[in-house]
Coordinates of C-alpha atoms in Angstrom, one line a residue:
M1 CA 36.7 -3.2 -5.9
K2 CA 38.4 -4.5 -2.5
N3 CA 37.3 -2.6 0.7
S4 CA 40.1 -2.8 3.2
S5 CA 40.2 -4.3 6.9
I6 CA 38.3 -2.2 9.7
P7 CA 38.3 -2.8 13.4
I8 CA 35.5 -4.5 14.8
K9 CA 34.0 -3.7 17.8
R10 CA 32.5 -6.7 20.3
I11 CA 29.3 -5.0 21.4
T12 CA 27.2 -2.5 19.6
L13 CA 23.4 -1.5 19.7
L14 CA 23.6 -3.2 16.5
T15 CA 23.9 -6.8 18.1
A16 CA 21.6 -6.1 20.6
I17 CA 19.3 -5.2 18.7
A18 CA 20.2 -8.9 16.3
G19 CA 20.2 -10.6 19.8
L20 CA 16.7 -10.2 20.6
I21 CA 15.4 -11.1 17.3
G22 CA 17.3 -14.3 16.7
P23 CA 19.9 -16.9 19.0
A24 CA 23.5 -15.3 19.4
S25 CA 26.5 -16.8 17.7
P26 CA 30.2 -16.7 17.4
V27 CA 29.6 -14.8 13.9
L28 CA 27.0 -12.8 14.8
A29 CA 29.4 -11.9 17.4
Q30 CA 32.2 -11.0 15.1
S31 CA 30.0 -9.2 12.9
T32 CA 29.0 -5.9 14.8
A33 CA 29.7 -2.2 13.9
T34 CA 32.8 0.1 12.5
T35 CA 34.5 2.1 14.9
N36 CA 33.1 4.9 13.1
V37 CA 29.4 3.5 12.0
W38 CA 27.4 5.5 14.2
T39 CA 29.2 8.6 13.0
Q40 CA 27.1 8.6 8.8
P41 CA 24.7 10.5 8.6
G42 CA 22.5 8.0 6.4
I43 CA 23.1 5.5 9.3
I44 CA 22.0 7.6 12.3
G45 CA 18.7 8.6 9.7
T46 CA 17.7 5.3 8.9
V47 CA 18.0 4.2 12.9
A48 CA 15.9 8.1 14.1
V49 CA 13.0 6.5 10.8
L50 CA 12.6 3.4 12.2
L51 CA 12.1 3.9 15.9
L52 CA 9.6 6.6 14.3
V53 CA 7.6 3.3 13.0
V54 CA 8.3 1.0 16.2
V55 CA 7.4 3.8 18.0
S56 CA 4.6 4.4 16.1
V57 CA 2.9 1.8 15.3
A58 CA 4.0 0.8 19.6
L59 CA 1.6 4.1 20.2
L60 CA -1.1 2.5 18.3
A61 CA -1.6 -0.1 20.0
I62 CA -1.0 1.4 23.4
V63 CA -4.2 3.8 22.5
R64 CA -6.1 1.3 21.5
L65 CA -5.9 -2.0 23.9
A66 CA -6.4 1.6 26.0
R67 CA -9.9 2.4 24.3
V68 CA -10.8 -1.7 24.3
V69 CA -10.2 -1.5 28.1
Q70 CA -11.7 1.4 28.8
Q71 CA -15.0 0.1 26.9
L72 CA -15.3 -3.1 29.2
N73 CA -14.9 -1.2 32.1
T74 CA -17.5 1.6 30.7
Q75 CA -21.2 1.0 32.1
P76 CA -23.7 0.4 29.5
D77 CA -26.0 3.3 30.9
D78 CA -23.4 5.7 31.0
E79 CA -22.4 5.1 27.0
R80 CA -26.4 4.9 26.2
E81 CA -26.6 8.4 28.4
R82 CA -23.3 10.0 26.4
E83 CA -24.8 9.2 22.9
F84 CA -28.1 10.6 24.0
E85 CA -26.7 13.9 24.5
E86 CA -24.9 13.7 22.4
T87 CA -27.7 12.8 19.0
I88 CA -30.0 15.1 21.1
A89 CA -27.6 18.5 20.3
N90 CA -27.0 17.9 16.8
L91 CA -30.6 17.3 16.5
T92 CA -33.0 19.9 13.8
P93 CA -35.4 21.9 15.0
P94 CA -38.2 19.5 13.2
Q95 CA -36.3 16.4 13.5
L96 CA -36.6 17.3 17.6
A97 CA -40.8 17.4 16.8
L98 CA -41.3 14.7 15.1
I99 CA -39.5 12.9 18.0
L100 CA -41.6 14.3 20.2
E101 CA -44.6 13.4 18.2
R102 CA -44.1 10.0 18.0
R103 CA -43.1 9.4 21.4
N104 CA -46.0 11.6 23.1
A105 CA -48.3 8.4 20.5
M106 CA -50.8 6.8 22.9
T107 CA -51.1 3.0 21.3
T108 CA -48.4 1.5 19.4
H109 CA -48.6 -1.6 16.8
L110 CA -46.0 -3.6 15.3
S111 CA -46.6 -6.4 13.1
G112 CA -43.4 -8.5 13.9
V113 CA -42.1 -8.3 10.7
E114 CA -40.6 -4.3 10.0
L115 CA -37.1 -6.0 9.9
A116 CA -37.6 -9.4 8.5
G117 CA -37.4 -10.9 4.5
D118 CA -34.9 -9.2 1.3
S119 CA -37.2 -5.8 1.4
Y120 CA -36.1 -2.7 2.8
A121 CA -36.3 -2.3 7.0
H122 CA -39.1 0.6 7.4
D123 CA -39.7 2.1 10.6
E124 CA -42.1 4.9 10.6
L125 CA -42.7 5.3 14.0
G126 CA -38.8 5.4 14.6
L127 CA -38.9 2.6 17.3
V128 CA -35.8 1.2 15.4
N129 CA -32.2 2.2 17.5
H130 CA -29.8 0.9 15.6
V131 CA -29.7 -2.1 13.0
T132 CA -26.4 -3.6 12.1
T133 CA -25.4 -7.1 10.6
D134 CA -22.7 -7.2 12.8
M135 CA -22.0 -7.8 15.9
H136 CA -20.3 -6.4 18.5
A137 CA -16.8 -6.8 19.3
P138 CA -14.7 -4.9 21.8
L139 CA -11.5 -4.8 20.1
V140 CA -12.8 -3.0 17.2
A141 CA -14.4 0.4 17.7
E142 CA -17.6 0.3 16.0
K143 CA -17.1 2.3 13.1
K144 CA -19.4 4.8 10.7
R145 CA -21.7 3.4 8.1
T146 CA -20.6 4.0 4.5
Y147 CA -24.2 4.2 2.7
H148 CA -24.6 3.2 -1.5
S149 CA -23.8 5.5 -3.8
S150 CA -26.7 5.6 -6.5
D151 CA -25.5 7.9 -8.1
V152 CA -22.3 6.1 -9.8
A153 CA -22.7 4.3 -12.7
Q154 CA -23.4 1.2 -12.8
P155 CA -21.4 0.3 -15.5
L156 CA -18.1 1.8 -14.0
I157 CA -19.3 0.0 -10.7
Q158 CA -18.5 -3.3 -12.9
L159 CA -15.3 -2.2 -14.6
V160 CA -13.6 -0.6 -11.7
S161 CA -14.6 -3.7 -9.6
A162 CA -13.5 -6.4 -11.9
Y163 CA -10.6 -4.9 -12.0
L164 CA -9.6 -5.2 -7.9
V165 CA -10.9 -9.0 -7.6
C166 CA -8.3 -8.7 -10.7
A167 CA -5.8 -7.8 -8.4
T168 CA -6.1 -9.1 -5.4
F169 CA -6.3 -12.6 -6.6
W170 CA -3.1 -11.7 -8.0
L171 CA -1.6 -10.6 -4.6
V172 CA -3.1 -13.9 -3.3
F173 CA -1.7 -15.6 -5.6
G174 CA 1.7 -13.6 -5.8
T175 CA 2.0 -13.7 -2.0
L176 CA 2.1 -17.0 -2.0
V177 CA 4.9 -17.3 -4.7
G178 CA 7.0 -14.9 -2.2
W179 CA 6.2 -16.7 1.0
Y180 CA 7.1 -20.3 -0.3
V181 CA 11.0 -18.5 -1.3
G182 CA 10.3 -16.9 2.1
V183 CA 10.1 -20.5 3.3
K184 CA 13.8 -21.9 0.8
F185 CA 15.4 -19.4 2.9
V186 CA 14.9 -21.7 6.1
R187 CA 15.0 -25.0 4.4
P188 CA 16.5 -24.7 1.3
D189 CA 15.7 -28.8 0.3
V190 CA 11.9 -28.4 0.3
D191 CA 12.0 -29.5 -3.2
H192 CA 14.2 -30.2 -6.2
L193 CA 12.4 -29.4 -9.2
E194 CA 14.0 -27.1 -11.4
W195 CA 10.4 -25.0 -11.9
L196 CA 10.4 -24.4 -8.0
S197 CA 13.8 -23.2 -8.1
F198 CA 14.1 -19.7 -6.4
G199 CA 15.7 -18.4 -9.7
R200 CA 12.3 -18.9 -11.4
L201 CA 9.9 -18.1 -8.9
R202 CA 11.6 -14.9 -7.1
P203 CA 10.5 -13.0 -10.4
V204 CA 7.4 -14.9 -10.7
H205 CA 6.8 -13.0 -7.2
T206 CA 7.6 -10.0 -7.6
N207 CA 6.3 -9.3 -11.2
M208 CA 2.9 -10.8 -10.5
V209 CA 2.9 -8.2 -7.4
F210 CA 4.4 -5.5 -9.6
W211 CA 2.5 -5.8 -12.5
G212 CA -0.8 -7.9 -11.7
W213 CA -1.7 -6.7 -7.8
T214 CA -0.4 -2.8 -7.8
S215 CA -1.1 -1.6 -11.4
L216 CA -4.7 -3.3 -11.8
A217 CA -5.8 -2.2 -8.8
M218 CA -4.4 1.6 -9.3
L219 CA -5.9 1.3 -12.8
G220 CA -9.2 0.2 -11.5
L221 CA -9.3 2.8 -9.1
G222 CA -8.2 5.6 -11.1
Y223 CA -11.4 4.6 -13.7
F224 CA -13.3 5.8 -10.9
V225 CA -11.1 9.0 -9.4
V226 CA -11.2 9.9 -13.6
A227 CA -14.8 9.9 -13.7
R228 CA -15.8 11.2 -10.5
T229 CA -13.1 14.3 -11.1
G230 CA -14.3 15.5 -14.1
N231 CA -18.2 15.3 -13.1
T232 CA -18.2 13.3 -16.7
R233 CA -19.0 9.7 -17.8
L234 CA -15.5 7.6 -18.3
F235 CA -14.9 7.9 -22.1
S236 CA -15.2 4.1 -22.8
Y237 CA -15.7 1.0 -20.8
R238 CA -15.2 -0.7 -24.0
L239 CA -11.5 0.2 -23.7
G240 CA -11.5 -0.2 -20.1
W241 CA -12.4 -4.0 -20.3
V242 CA -9.8 -4.7 -23.6
S243 CA -7.0 -3.5 -21.1
L244 CA -7.9 -5.4 -18.4
L245 CA -7.8 -9.1 -20.3
L246 CA -4.3 -7.3 -21.5
I247 CA -2.5 -7.4 -18.8
N248 CA -3.9 -10.3 -17.1
A249 CA -3.1 -12.0 -19.9
S250 CA 0.6 -10.2 -19.6
V251 CA 1.0 -11.5 -16.5
I252 CA -0.6 -15.6 -16.9
I253 CA 1.9 -15.8 -19.8
G254 CA 4.8 -13.8 -18.5
S255 CA 4.3 -16.5 -15.2
I256 CA 4.4 -19.6 -17.0
C257 CA 7.2 -18.3 -19.2
L258 CA 9.4 -17.6 -16.1
M259 CA 8.8 -20.7 -14.1
M260 CA 10.0 -22.4 -17.7
G261 CA 13.3 -20.3 -17.7
I262 CA 12.0 -18.3 -20.7
N263 CA 13.5 -14.8 -19.1
N264 CA 14.3 -11.9 -20.6
G265 CA 18.2 -12.3 -18.8
G266 CA 17.9 -11.3 -15.3
G267 CA 17.0 -7.6 -15.2
E268 CA 15.1 -7.3 -12.3
Y269 CA 11.8 -6.8 -12.6
R270 CA 12.1 -6.8 -16.4
E271 CA 12.6 -10.9 -16.7
Y272 CA 9.8 -11.1 -19.1
V273 CA 10.2 -11.6 -22.1
W274 CA 9.5 -8.8 -25.0
P275 CA 6.9 -10.0 -26.4
V276 CA 5.0 -10.6 -23.2
M277 CA 5.5 -7.2 -21.8
I278 CA 4.5 -5.7 -25.7
L279 CA 1.1 -6.7 -23.8
F280 CA 1.1 -5.2 -20.5
A281 CA 2.6 -1.6 -22.6
I282 CA -0.4 -2.1 -24.9
G283 CA -2.6 -2.4 -22.0
L284 CA -1.2 0.7 -20.5
I285 CA -0.9 2.9 -24.0
I286 CA -5.1 2.1 -23.9
A287 CA -5.4 3.1 -20.4
F288 CA -3.4 6.4 -20.8
V289 CA -6.0 6.8 -23.8
N290 CA -9.0 6.6 -22.1
F291 CA -8.1 8.7 -18.8
Y292 CA -6.3 11.2 -21.1
Q293 CA -10.3 11.6 -23.3
T294 CA -12.3 11.2 -20.1
V295 CA -10.1 14.2 -18.7
A296 CA -10.3 16.5 -21.7
R297 CA -13.7 15.3 -21.9
R298 CA -14.8 17.0 -18.1
S299 CA -17.5 19.0 -17.5
T300 CA -14.9 20.7 -14.3
G301 CA -12.9 24.5 -15.5
E302 CA -9.5 23.5 -13.8
I303 CA -8.1 19.7 -13.4
Y304 CA -8.3 18.2 -10.3
I305 CA -4.8 17.4 -9.1
S306 CA -5.2 13.4 -8.6
N307 CA -5.8 13.6 -12.8
W308 CA -1.8 15.3 -13.0
Y309 CA -0.5 12.4 -10.8
M310 CA -2.3 9.9 -12.4
L311 CA -1.7 11.0 -16.3
A312 CA 1.7 11.9 -15.2
G313 CA 2.2 8.4 -14.0
L314 CA 0.9 6.5 -17.1
V315 CA 2.7 8.7 -19.1
W316 CA 6.5 7.3 -17.5
A317 CA 4.8 3.4 -17.2
I318 CA 4.8 3.9 -21.6
T319 CA 8.0 5.1 -21.5
L320 CA 9.6 2.8 -19.3
S321 CA 8.4 0.0 -21.1
V322 CA 9.6 1.3 -24.0
I323 CA 12.6 1.6 -22.9
G324 CA 13.7 -0.9 -20.7
Y325 CA 13.4 -3.1 -23.8
L326 CA 15.1 -1.9 -26.9
P327 CA 18.1 -3.4 -27.8
F328 CA 20.0 -1.3 -29.4
Y329 CA 22.3 0.9 -26.6
Q330 CA 21.6 -1.9 -24.1
N331 CA 25.4 -3.1 -24.2
G332 CA 27.8 -3.1 -21.5
L333 CA 27.5 -0.4 -18.9
G334 CA 24.3 0.8 -21.2
E335 CA 22.3 -2.0 -19.9
T336 CA 23.5 -1.3 -16.2
V337 CA 22.4 1.9 -17.0
I338 CA 19.1 1.2 -18.4
Q339 CA 18.4 -1.4 -15.5
G340 CA 18.8 1.3 -12.4
Y341 CA 16.9 4.2 -14.4
Y342 CA 14.7 1.3 -15.5
M343 CA 14.2 -0.6 -12.0
H344 CA 14.1 2.9 -9.9
M345 CA 11.4 4.9 -12.0
G346 CA 9.1 2.1 -12.2
V347 CA 8.4 1.9 -8.5
G348 CA 8.4 6.1 -8.4
M349 CA 7.0 7.3 -11.3
W350 CA 4.7 4.2 -12.0
F351 CA 3.3 3.1 -8.3
M352 CA 4.5 5.6 -6.0
T353 CA 3.0 8.8 -8.7
F354 CA -0.2 7.2 -9.4
T355 CA -0.5 6.2 -6.0
L356 CA -0.4 9.3 -4.3
G357 CA -2.6 10.7 -6.9
L358 CA -5.7 8.3 -6.0
V359 CA -4.6 9.2 -2.1
Y360 CA -4.7 13.2 -2.9
Y361 CA -8.8 12.3 -3.6
F362 CA -9.2 9.6 -1.5
L363 CA -8.7 11.0 1.4
P364 CA -10.3 13.9 1.5
M365 CA -13.0 12.0 0.1
S366 CA -12.8 10.1 3.9
I367 CA -12.9 12.8 6.0
N368 CA -15.3 14.7 3.9
K369 CA -12.9 17.7 4.0
P370 CA -11.2 19.8 1.7
I371 CA -7.1 18.6 0.5
Y372 CA -4.8 21.2 2.8
S373 CA -3.4 22.9 -0.4
Y374 CA -3.7 22.7 -3.6
S375 CA 0.0 24.3 -4.0
L376 CA 1.6 21.7 -1.8
G377 CA 0.5 19.6 -4.3
V378 CA 1.8 20.8 -7.1
L379 CA 5.0 22.0 -5.6
A380 CA 5.2 17.4 -4.4
F381 CA 4.5 16.8 -8.4
W382 CA 6.6 19.0 -10.2
T383 CA 9.5 18.2 -7.8
Q384 CA 8.9 14.2 -7.9
L385 CA 9.1 14.8 -11.4
L386 CA 12.2 16.8 -11.7
F387 CA 14.7 14.8 -8.6
Y388 CA 13.5 11.2 -9.6
S389 CA 14.2 11.3 -13.0
L390 CA 17.5 11.0 -12.6
I391 CA 18.4 9.2 -9.3
G392 CA 18.3 5.2 -10.3
T393 CA 22.2 4.8 -11.0
H394 CA 22.2 5.8 -6.9
H395 CA 22.1 1.7 -7.2
Y396 CA 25.2 1.3 -8.8
V397 CA 27.7 3.6 -6.5
F398 CA 31.2 2.3 -6.7
S399 CA 30.5 0.6 -9.7
P400 CA 32.6 1.3 -13.1
L401 CA 29.6 4.0 -14.1
A402 CA 31.3 7.0 -15.1
W403 CA 31.6 8.9 -10.6
W404 CA 30.0 12.4 -12.1
L405 CA 26.9 9.9 -12.7
Q406 CA 26.7 8.4 -9.4
T407 CA 27.7 11.7 -8.1
I408 CA 24.3 13.6 -9.9
A409 CA 22.3 10.1 -8.6
I410 CA 23.2 11.0 -4.8
V411 CA 22.6 14.6 -4.9
F412 CA 18.8 14.1 -6.6
S413 CA 18.4 11.6 -3.8
A414 CA 19.0 14.2 -1.4
G415 CA 16.7 16.5 -3.0
M416 CA 13.6 14.0 -3.3
F417 CA 13.2 15.2 0.7
I418 CA 11.4 18.0 -1.4
P419 CA 8.7 16.3 -2.7
V420 CA 8.5 13.4 0.0
L421 CA 8.1 16.6 2.3
A422 CA 5.8 18.4 0.9
G423 CA 3.6 15.1 0.1
T424 CA 3.4 14.3 4.2
T425 CA 2.8 17.4 5.3
N426 CA 0.0 18.5 2.6
F427 CA -1.3 14.6 4.0
L428 CA -0.9 15.0 7.7
M429 CA -2.2 18.6 7.3
T430 CA -5.1 17.5 6.3
L431 CA -6.1 14.6 8.6
K432 CA -5.8 17.6 11.2
G433 CA -8.5 17.8 13.6
S434 CA -9.9 14.5 12.5
S435 CA -8.8 11.9 15.1
K436 CA -12.2 11.0 15.9
H437 CA -12.6 10.4 12.3
I438 CA -9.9 7.8 12.2
A439 CA -11.0 6.0 15.1
D440 CA -14.3 5.8 13.5
S441 CA -13.2 4.8 10.1
Y442 CA -11.3 1.1 9.0
S443 CA -10.1 3.1 5.5
L444 CA -8.4 6.0 6.9
P445 CA -5.9 3.9 9.3
F446 CA -4.5 2.2 6.0
L447 CA -4.4 6.1 4.6
L448 CA -2.1 7.0 7.7
V449 CA -0.1 4.3 8.6
G450 CA 0.7 4.5 4.1
I451 CA 1.5 8.1 4.5
L452 CA 3.8 7.3 7.5
F453 CA 5.6 4.9 5.7
Y454 CA 5.7 7.4 2.9
F455 CA 7.9 9.3 5.1
V456 CA 10.2 7.1 6.3
G457 CA 10.8 4.9 3.1
S458 CA 11.8 7.4 1.3
V459 CA 13.7 9.2 3.3
Q460 CA 15.3 5.5 4.1
G461 CA 15.8 5.6 0.8
S462 CA 17.8 8.6 0.0
M463 CA 19.8 7.8 2.9
Q464 CA 20.5 5.0 1.3
A465 CA 21.9 6.8 -1.5
F466 CA 25.2 8.2 0.7
R467 CA 28.2 6.5 -0.3
F468 CA 29.2 4.8 2.6
T469 CA 25.5 3.8 3.9
N470 CA 25.9 2.0 0.1
L471 CA 28.9 -0.1 0.3
V472 CA 27.5 -1.6 4.0
W473 CA 24.0 -2.2 2.2
H474 CA 24.2 -3.0 -1.6
F475 CA 24.3 -6.9 -1.7
T476 CA 22.5 -7.0 1.6
D477 CA 19.1 -8.1 2.4
F478 CA 18.8 -4.9 3.7
N479 CA 17.7 -3.6 0.1
V480 CA 15.0 -6.4 -0.4
A481 CA 13.2 -4.5 3.8
H482 CA 13.6 -1.2 1.8
S483 CA 12.1 -1.9 -1.5
H484 CA 8.7 -4.4 0.6
I485 CA 9.1 -1.0 2.9
T486 CA 8.0 1.1 -0.3
M487 CA 6.1 -1.1 -2.0
Y488 CA 3.8 -2.7 0.5
G489 CA 4.2 -0.6 3.5
I490 CA 3.2 2.5 1.1
V491 CA 1.4 1.2 -1.8
A492 CA 0.2 -1.3 0.1
F493 CA -1.0 0.3 2.3
L494 CA -2.2 3.5 0.4
L495 CA -4.3 0.8 -2.4
W496 CA -6.2 -0.9 0.7
G497 CA -7.8 2.6 2.9
C498 CA -8.4 3.9 -1.4
I499 CA -10.5 0.2 -1.4
Y500 CA -12.2 0.1 1.4
T501 CA -13.0 4.1 1.1
V502 CA -14.7 3.3 -2.0
A503 CA -16.2 -0.1 -2.0
P504 CA -18.8 0.1 0.4
R505 CA -20.4 2.8 -1.6
F506 CA -20.7 1.0 -5.2
L507 CA -23.7 -1.5 -4.1
G508 CA -24.3 -0.5 -0.1
R509 CA -21.9 -3.7 1.4
E510 CA -20.0 -3.0 4.1
P511 CA -16.8 -5.8 5.4
K512 CA -16.4 -7.5 8.9
Q513 CA -15.5 -4.5 11.0
L514 CA -13.4 -7.4 13.1
L515 CA -11.7 -8.8 9.7
V516 CA -11.2 -5.6 8.6
G517 CA -9.1 -4.4 11.9
V518 CA -7.7 -8.3 11.8
H519 CA -6.2 -7.7 8.1
F520 CA -5.0 -4.4 9.7
W521 CA -2.5 -5.9 12.0
L522 CA -1.2 -8.9 10.5
A523 CA -0.3 -6.9 7.9
L524 CA 1.4 -4.4 9.5
I525 CA 3.2 -7.0 12.3
G526 CA 3.7 -8.9 9.4
L527 CA 5.4 -5.9 7.8
L528 CA 7.4 -5.0 10.8
A529 CA 8.9 -8.5 11.7
Y530 CA 9.9 -8.6 8.2
V531 CA 11.8 -5.9 7.7
V532 CA 13.2 -5.1 11.0
P533 CA 15.3 -7.8 11.2
L534 CA 16.2 -8.4 7.5
M535 CA 17.3 -3.9 7.8
V536 CA 19.2 -5.4 10.8
G537 CA 20.8 -8.5 9.6
G538 CA 21.5 -6.9 6.4
T539 CA 23.5 -4.3 8.0
L540 CA 25.8 -6.9 9.8
K541 CA 25.8 -8.7 6.5
G542 CA 27.6 -6.0 4.8
L543 CA 29.9 -4.8 7.9
S544 CA 31.2 -8.8 8.1
W545 CA 31.8 -8.5 4.1
M546 CA 33.9 -5.0 5.0
A547 CA 36.0 -6.6 7.8
D548 CA 36.5 -9.2 4.8
K549 CA 34.8 -12.8 7.2
P550 CA 34.5 -15.1 4.3
F551 CA 31.8 -15.2 2.6
L552 CA 30.0 -18.8 4.7
E553 CA 30.1 -16.9 7.5
S554 CA 27.6 -14.0 6.3
V555 CA 25.2 -17.0 4.8
V556 CA 24.9 -18.8 8.5
L557 CA 24.4 -15.2 10.5
M558 CA 21.4 -14.2 8.2
A559 CA 19.6 -17.7 9.5
P560 CA 18.0 -16.2 12.0
F561 CA 17.0 -12.7 10.5
W562 CA 15.7 -15.2 7.4
L563 CA 12.8 -17.2 10.2
W564 CA 11.8 -14.4 11.0
R565 CA 11.9 -13.1 7.5
A566 CA 9.3 -16.2 7.1
I567 CA 7.5 -15.2 10.0
G568 CA 6.3 -12.2 8.8
G569 CA 5.1 -13.1 5.2
T570 CA 3.0 -16.1 6.8
L571 CA 1.1 -12.7 8.8
M572 CA 1.1 -10.8 5.4
L573 CA -0.1 -14.2 3.6
L574 CA -2.9 -14.4 5.9
S575 CA -4.0 -10.5 6.1
H576 CA -4.4 -10.9 2.1
L577 CA -6.5 -13.9 2.1
V578 CA -8.9 -11.6 5.2
F579 CA -8.4 -8.7 2.4
A580 CA -10.1 -11.0 -0.5
Y581 CA -13.0 -12.4 1.8
N582 CA -13.4 -8.5 2.7
L583 CA -13.6 -7.7 -1.2
Y584 CA -15.6 -10.3 -1.9
D585 CA -18.2 -9.7 1.0
M586 CA -18.3 -6.3 -0.4
L587 CA -18.6 -6.7 -4.3
L588 CA -19.6 -10.3 -4.3
R589 CA -21.9 -11.9 -1.1
K590 CA -25.4 -11.3 -1.9
P591 CA -26.5 -9.5 1.5
V592 CA -28.7 -11.2 3.9
V593 CA -30.2 -7.6 5.1
R594 CA -29.9 -5.0 3.4
T595 CA -30.3 -1.5 5.9
S596 CA -31.1 1.7 3.9
L597 CA -32.5 3.5 6.4
P598 CA -31.9 7.6 5.7
R599 CA -34.9 8.4 8.1
L600 CA -33.6 5.9 11.0
T601 CA -29.9 7.7 10.0
S602 CA -31.0 10.7 11.0
L603 CA -32.5 10.1 14.1
A604 CA -29.8 7.8 15.5
H605 CA -29.5 6.3 18.3
V606 CA -32.8 8.0 19.9

C-alpha cells in the first residue's frame, strides 16, 4: 500500500525532544510531524502515558535525593531520640518491665564473644542495640529485615532456588547477546562471522530471555505460591525438576540451532524448530499437572486468585505451543494470522497473566495486608481472557487480511482498558497508606514500578492499535521500545520484586541494600534511556516514510537514537550482573554472621 505525500512542519515538539536526545541533522529536521499528528487520540494518549512515566521517575529521584540530604543534615542525637520514642510507644507492659529490670541491674559482665563465631547471637542482658552485616550508606534508606521462614519445606526451597538461579543465568546470558546486538546498530562492522550476524543473534536474545529467564522465574515463584496458597505440599518435586531440565534443554539446544542458522522460518518468538519447542511444551504440560494437582489437594476452601491466573497462563501457553507449530493451516495469510495470534497471546496470556497472578500473592505478602478487592481481581481476570484473545491481528492493520478482522482486533484492543484499569486500581489501592512500607522495603519499589509500567505499557499498546498510530509506528523502532516496556518494565520488574520478597525468607540471608538500590536504578534508568529515544526516533522514522522520503534517510536519522539504545542496554546489562550477585548472596553464599534474634527484634533500638 502506498501512502500519499503529506505536508511537513519544520519545527515541532517531537523534534525538540529529539534534539535533546541526539545531534541535529538535515534528515532529522525534515522528518517531523504532520499537521494533524497531535490531534490523533493515539498520539495524544501515548505522549500522556510516556510523560506519566518520566514525571513519576523524576519525582521518585527528587524524593530520594531529598531524603539523602535530610539524613545527612539530621543530628544523630535527634534521630536516636525519635527512634527511642517510637519504640517505647509500641512496647507492651511485659516488654517494658523487662527493660526496666535489665536497666536496674547493678553489675553487668560481658564475655566479649556474644557476637563472635558461627553460632547464633545471644544477648540475655538486652545490651545489643542493632545487629547488621552492612555498613550504613546514606544513599540507601535502611530497610526492614526479612526473617527466615522456618515453615517452608526444604525440598521446595531447593526447587524454587534452582529455577531462580537458572533463570538468572539466562537473563545475564540473554542480555549479553541483546547488548551485542545493540552494539551492531552503532558499529555494524564489529564482526564478520555468520553465526554472530544480527539475523541469528536477535532471535537468540528474544527466545533466551522469554523461555529461559522469564518462564523459569515465573514457574519457580509459582511453585512457591501454589503450595502456600493451598496450605499443602507441592504435588511432586520430581516433576518440578523434570520440567526444569526440559525447559533448560530446550533453550540450550534452540540457541545452538539458531546460531547455526537452523530456525523455523522467521516467525517472531517461534524461531525454534518444532523438535526443540516440543521439549518446552512437554515441560509446560508437566508443570501444569503439578500445579493443578497441588491446587486440587489444597487444604483451604477457596482457590486463591493467584492460582486462577497461573493455571490459566499455563493452559494458554500450552495451547499456543500447539497452535503455533501445527503446519496444516499455516499457508499464505493463514500463517500471518497465526503469527499475530501467537506473538501477542504469548506475551499477554502467558507472561503477563502468570506474572499478575504472582503479584496478587507477593504484593499483599510484602506489606502484610490483604488484596484490596477480590472482585476487581476476578473482573480483571475474565475481561483479560475475553478481550486479549482476539487482538493479535492489530499487528497487521492495512495488510491484506480481512478488514473486519482488523477492526475486531482494534475494538478488542480498546476493550483491554477494562482489565488494565481494574488490575491497576486493585494494586494501587492495596498499596494505599503503605508509603512507609515502600521506604522500608527493597522489593516494593520494584513492584511499584512494575505496576506503573503495567498501566502505561498496556494503555500505550491499546492506543498503538488505532489505525493512524499503526500507520506511523508499524515496522519502526517504536515497536522495539513498546516490547521492552511490556516484557522489561512490567514483567521483569514485577518478577524482581517477587524474588526480593521471597528469596531472603528461604535461608534468612539478606542482600546488600546498597546493591539492591544499584540494581533498581541501573535497570530503571537504562530502560528509560532505551525506550524513550526509540519511541521518538521510531515516530520520526514513520513520518519520514509517510512523507515519501528515501529509506536511507530514515536509517541515517536513527543513528543518534541507536546510540542511546546501546547506552540503555549497557546500563540494563550492568543491573542484571548486580542482580545475579544479589541472588547469589541470598541463596548460595555462606553467611558470615547469622543474626536470628527474636528477643532483640522485639526490643529493637532500645
